[in-house]
Short mmCIF file of C-alpha atoms and ligand atoms in Angstrom, two decimals:
data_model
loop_
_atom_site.label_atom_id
_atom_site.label_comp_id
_atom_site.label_asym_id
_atom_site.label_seq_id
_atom_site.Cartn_x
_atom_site.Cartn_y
_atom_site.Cartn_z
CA UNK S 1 0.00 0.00 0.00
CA UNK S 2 1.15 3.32 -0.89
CA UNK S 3 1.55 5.74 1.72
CA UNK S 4 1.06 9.71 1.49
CA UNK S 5 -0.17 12.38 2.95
CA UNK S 6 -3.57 13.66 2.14
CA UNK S 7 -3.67 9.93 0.55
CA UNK S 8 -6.48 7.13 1.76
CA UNK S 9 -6.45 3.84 -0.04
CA UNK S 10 -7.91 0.00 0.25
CA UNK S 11 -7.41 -2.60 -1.94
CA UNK S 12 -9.76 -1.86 -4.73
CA UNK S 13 -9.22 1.98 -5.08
CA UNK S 14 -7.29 5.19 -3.99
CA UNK S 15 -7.68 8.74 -3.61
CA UNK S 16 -6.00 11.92 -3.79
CA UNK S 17 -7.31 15.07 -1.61
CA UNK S 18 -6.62 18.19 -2.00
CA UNK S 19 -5.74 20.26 1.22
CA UNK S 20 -6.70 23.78 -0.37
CA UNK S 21 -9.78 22.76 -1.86
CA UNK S 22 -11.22 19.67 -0.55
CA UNK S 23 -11.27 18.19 -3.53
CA UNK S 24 -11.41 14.30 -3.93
CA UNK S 25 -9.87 12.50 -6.95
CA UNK S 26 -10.39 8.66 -7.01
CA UNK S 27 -9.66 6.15 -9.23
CA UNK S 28 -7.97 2.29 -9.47
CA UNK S 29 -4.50 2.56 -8.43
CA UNK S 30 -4.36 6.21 -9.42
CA UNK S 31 -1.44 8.02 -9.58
CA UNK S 32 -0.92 11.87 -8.54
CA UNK S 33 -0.08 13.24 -12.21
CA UNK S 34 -3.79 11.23 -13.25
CA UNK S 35 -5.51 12.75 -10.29
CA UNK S 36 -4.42 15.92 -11.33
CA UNK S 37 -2.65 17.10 -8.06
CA UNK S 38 1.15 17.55 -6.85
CA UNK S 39 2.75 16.84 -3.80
CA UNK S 40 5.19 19.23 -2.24
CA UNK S 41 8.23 18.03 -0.26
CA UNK S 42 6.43 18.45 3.52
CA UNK S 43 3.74 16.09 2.36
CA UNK S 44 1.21 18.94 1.22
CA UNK S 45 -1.21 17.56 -1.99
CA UNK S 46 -2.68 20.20 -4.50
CA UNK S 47 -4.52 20.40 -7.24
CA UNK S 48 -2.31 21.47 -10.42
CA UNK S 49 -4.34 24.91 -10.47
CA UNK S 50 -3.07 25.89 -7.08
CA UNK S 51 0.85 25.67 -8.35
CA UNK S 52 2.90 28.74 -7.70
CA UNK S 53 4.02 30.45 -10.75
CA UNK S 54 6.18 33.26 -11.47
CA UNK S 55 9.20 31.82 -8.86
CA UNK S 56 12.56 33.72 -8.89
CA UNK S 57 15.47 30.87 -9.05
CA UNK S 58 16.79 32.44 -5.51
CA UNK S 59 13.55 31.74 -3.34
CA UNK S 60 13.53 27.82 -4.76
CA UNK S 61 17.06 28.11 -3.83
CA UNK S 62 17.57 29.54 -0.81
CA UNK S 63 14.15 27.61 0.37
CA UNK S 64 15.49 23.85 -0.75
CA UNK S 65 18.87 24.51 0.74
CA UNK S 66 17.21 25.53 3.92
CA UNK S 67 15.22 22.47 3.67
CA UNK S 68 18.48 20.82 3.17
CA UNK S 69 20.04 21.93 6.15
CA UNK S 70 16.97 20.77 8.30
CA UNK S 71 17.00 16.99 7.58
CA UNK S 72 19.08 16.46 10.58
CA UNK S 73 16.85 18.34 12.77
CA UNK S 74 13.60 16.71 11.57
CA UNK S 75 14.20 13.25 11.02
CA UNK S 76 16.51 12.80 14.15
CA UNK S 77 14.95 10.36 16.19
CA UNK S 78 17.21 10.35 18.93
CA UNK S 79 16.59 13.90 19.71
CA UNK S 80 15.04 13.96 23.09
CA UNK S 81 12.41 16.60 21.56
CA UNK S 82 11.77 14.49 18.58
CA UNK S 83 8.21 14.07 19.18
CA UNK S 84 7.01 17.64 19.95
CA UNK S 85 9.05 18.59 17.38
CA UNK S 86 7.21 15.89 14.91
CA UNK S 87 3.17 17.00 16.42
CA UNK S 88 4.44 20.59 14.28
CA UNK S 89 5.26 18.56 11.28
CA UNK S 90 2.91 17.83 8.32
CA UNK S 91 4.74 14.37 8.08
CA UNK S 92 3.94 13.24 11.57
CA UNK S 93 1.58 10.94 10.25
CA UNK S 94 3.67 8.98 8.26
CA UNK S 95 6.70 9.78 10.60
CA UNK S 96 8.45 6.06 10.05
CA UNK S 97 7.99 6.08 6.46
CA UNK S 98 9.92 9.57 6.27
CA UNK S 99 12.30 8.55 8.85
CA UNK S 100 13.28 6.13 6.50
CA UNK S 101 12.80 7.35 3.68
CA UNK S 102 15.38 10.70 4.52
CA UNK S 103 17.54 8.34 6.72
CA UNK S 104 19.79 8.12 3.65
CA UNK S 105 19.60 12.39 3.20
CA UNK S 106 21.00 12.67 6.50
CA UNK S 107 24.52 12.48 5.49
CA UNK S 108 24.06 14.09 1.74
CA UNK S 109 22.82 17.44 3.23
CA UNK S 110 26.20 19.06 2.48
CA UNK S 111 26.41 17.68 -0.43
CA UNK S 112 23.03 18.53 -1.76
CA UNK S 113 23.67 22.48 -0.44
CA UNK S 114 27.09 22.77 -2.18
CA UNK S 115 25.00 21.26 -5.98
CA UNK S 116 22.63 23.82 -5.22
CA UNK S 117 24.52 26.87 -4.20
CA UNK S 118 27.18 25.85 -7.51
CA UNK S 119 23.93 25.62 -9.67
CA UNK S 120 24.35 26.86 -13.33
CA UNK S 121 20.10 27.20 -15.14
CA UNK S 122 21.12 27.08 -18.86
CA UNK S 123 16.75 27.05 -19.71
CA UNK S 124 14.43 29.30 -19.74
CA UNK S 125 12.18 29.33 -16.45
CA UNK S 126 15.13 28.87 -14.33
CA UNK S 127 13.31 28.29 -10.86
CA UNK S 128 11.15 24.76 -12.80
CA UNK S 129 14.78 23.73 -14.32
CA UNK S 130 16.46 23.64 -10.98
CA UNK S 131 13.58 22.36 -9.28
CA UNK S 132 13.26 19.29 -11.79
CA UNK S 133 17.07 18.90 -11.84
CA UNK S 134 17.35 18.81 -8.19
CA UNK S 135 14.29 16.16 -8.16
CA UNK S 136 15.98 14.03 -10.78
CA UNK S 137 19.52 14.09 -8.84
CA UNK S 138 18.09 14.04 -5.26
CA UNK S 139 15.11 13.22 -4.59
CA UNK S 140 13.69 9.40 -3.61
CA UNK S 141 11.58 9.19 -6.67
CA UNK S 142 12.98 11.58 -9.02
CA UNK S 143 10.06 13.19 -9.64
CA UNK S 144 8.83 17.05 -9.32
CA UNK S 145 5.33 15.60 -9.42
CA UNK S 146 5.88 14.16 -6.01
CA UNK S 147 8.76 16.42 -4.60
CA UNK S 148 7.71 19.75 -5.52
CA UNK S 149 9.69 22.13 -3.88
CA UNK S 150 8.45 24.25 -1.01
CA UNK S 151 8.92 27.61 -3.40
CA UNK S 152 6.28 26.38 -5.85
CA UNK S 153 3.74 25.30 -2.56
CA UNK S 154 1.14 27.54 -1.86
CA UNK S 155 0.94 26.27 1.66
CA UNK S 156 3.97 26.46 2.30
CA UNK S 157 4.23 30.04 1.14
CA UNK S 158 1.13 31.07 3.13
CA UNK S 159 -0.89 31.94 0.08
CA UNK S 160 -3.30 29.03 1.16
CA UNK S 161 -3.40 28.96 5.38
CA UNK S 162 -4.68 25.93 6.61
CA UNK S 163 -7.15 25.95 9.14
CA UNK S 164 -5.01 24.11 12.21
CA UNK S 165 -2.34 26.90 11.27
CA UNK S 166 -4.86 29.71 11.71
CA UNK S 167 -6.34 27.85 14.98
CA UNK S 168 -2.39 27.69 16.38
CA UNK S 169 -2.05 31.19 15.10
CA UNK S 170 -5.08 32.82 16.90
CA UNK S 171 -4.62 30.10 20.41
CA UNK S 172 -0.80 31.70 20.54
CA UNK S 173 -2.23 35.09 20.06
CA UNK S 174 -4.62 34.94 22.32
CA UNK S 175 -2.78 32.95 25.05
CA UNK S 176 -4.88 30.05 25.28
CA UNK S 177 -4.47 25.96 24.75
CA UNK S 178 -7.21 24.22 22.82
CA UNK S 179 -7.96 22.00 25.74
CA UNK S 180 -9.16 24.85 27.94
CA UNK S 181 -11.34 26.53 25.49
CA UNK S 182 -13.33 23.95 24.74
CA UNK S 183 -13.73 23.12 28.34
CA UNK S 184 -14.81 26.84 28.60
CA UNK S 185 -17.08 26.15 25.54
CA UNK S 186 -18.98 22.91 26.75
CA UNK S 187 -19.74 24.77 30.13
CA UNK S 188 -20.88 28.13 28.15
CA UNK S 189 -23.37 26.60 25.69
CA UNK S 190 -25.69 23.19 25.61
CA UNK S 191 -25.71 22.57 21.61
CA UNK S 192 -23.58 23.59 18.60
CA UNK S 193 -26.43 25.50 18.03
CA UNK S 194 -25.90 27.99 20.80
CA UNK S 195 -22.07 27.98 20.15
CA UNK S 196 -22.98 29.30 16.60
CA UNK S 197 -25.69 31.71 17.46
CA UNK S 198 -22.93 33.07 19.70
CA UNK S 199 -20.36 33.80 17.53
CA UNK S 200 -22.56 35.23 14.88
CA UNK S 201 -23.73 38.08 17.69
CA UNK S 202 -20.23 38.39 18.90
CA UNK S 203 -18.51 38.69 15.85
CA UNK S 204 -17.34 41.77 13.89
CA UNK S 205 -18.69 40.96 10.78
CA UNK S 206 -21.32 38.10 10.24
CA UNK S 207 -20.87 37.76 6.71
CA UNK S 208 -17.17 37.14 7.62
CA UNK S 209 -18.65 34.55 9.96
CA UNK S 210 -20.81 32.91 7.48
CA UNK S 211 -18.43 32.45 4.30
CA UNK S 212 -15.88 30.96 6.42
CA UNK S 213 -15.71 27.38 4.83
CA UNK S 214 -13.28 24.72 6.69
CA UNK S 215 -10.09 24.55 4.33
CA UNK S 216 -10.76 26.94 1.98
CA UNK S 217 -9.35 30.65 1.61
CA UNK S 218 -11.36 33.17 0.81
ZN1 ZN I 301 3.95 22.61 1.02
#
């Protein structure tokens, strides 16, 4: 069985989902280039449409070197942190297939920095070139379909915010844990109901309130 992010499978068929749109692609042992949808390299899955264009060659540089220079950070397992470290990951969910799938990275960071930072585009869109160079060279399936870099990810370049980002956003803003507000919620109101009826009276703007739609950015 495969195993990806933002990927649910049985034995008779497979899906693709996309995190910015909810979209659901299915099909027999479909593949992410037949679903229509890329995968960037911290596990995020898009639909095509959603693809950064218009990259300069230094952000998909400076961001895959960076990247680089974080393997040892991410996938080390004997860090005594490793796990709260992992809970802010996109890839905790698959943590032992990318713990083995980087364990071989580990020891190539350097060597992947010092191709990138000697890089020479001789094409046209220079930011696409390096990025499907470096996938070819690099990365575990040699494909920018499935390694897209994080330059070309509109998660990753907050042009799409996911919802648990925004909910860790405005908890750290406002000082609170998600454990205590809901406590605070289930003693304040009796139904969802009530909960929403508040919100909608408390809030700035209702039609704000309204159009919000889980995963998607206005
Ligand atoms: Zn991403």
């Amino acid at each position: 069985m495969k195993t990806r992010l933002g990927f649910v499978s049985n034995s008779s068929s497979s899906s693709f989902i996309c995190l910015i749109s909810d979209e659901v692609v299915s099909g027999m042992d479909l593949e992410l280039e037949e679903a229509g949808m890329y995968e960037c390299i911290n596990g995020h899955v898009f639909s095509e449409q959603y693809l950064l264009e218009d990259v300069p060659l230094s952000r998909v540089r400076d961001d895959t070197a960076a990247w680089c220079r974080r393997y040892p950070e991410r996938f080390n397992v004997d860090d005594p942190d490793f796990e709260t470290k992992l809970r802010n990951d996109d890839h905790r969910d698959h943590r032992q297939y990318y713990i083995k799938r980087y364990a071989g990275a580990l020891v190539d960071a350097a060597e992947q920095v010092d191709w990138i930072e000697q890089y020479n585009p001789t094409d046209g869109d220079e930011a696409l070139q390096f990025a499907h160079d470096f996938t070819e060279k690099f990365g575990k399936y040699s494909s920018f379909r499935y390694e897209v870099p994080s330059a070309f990810c509109p998660i990753c370049r907050l042009v799409h915010i996911q919802d648990k980002d925004l909910m860790r956003s405005l908890l750290a803003t406002v000082g609170r844990t998600r454990a205590d507000l809901v406590v605070e919620l289930q003693g304040k109101f009796g139904s969802l109901n009530e909960l929403r009826t508040s919100v909608l009276t408390t809030a700035k703007t209702n039609t704000e309130v309204i159009n919000i739609t889980l995963g998607e950015t206005p």
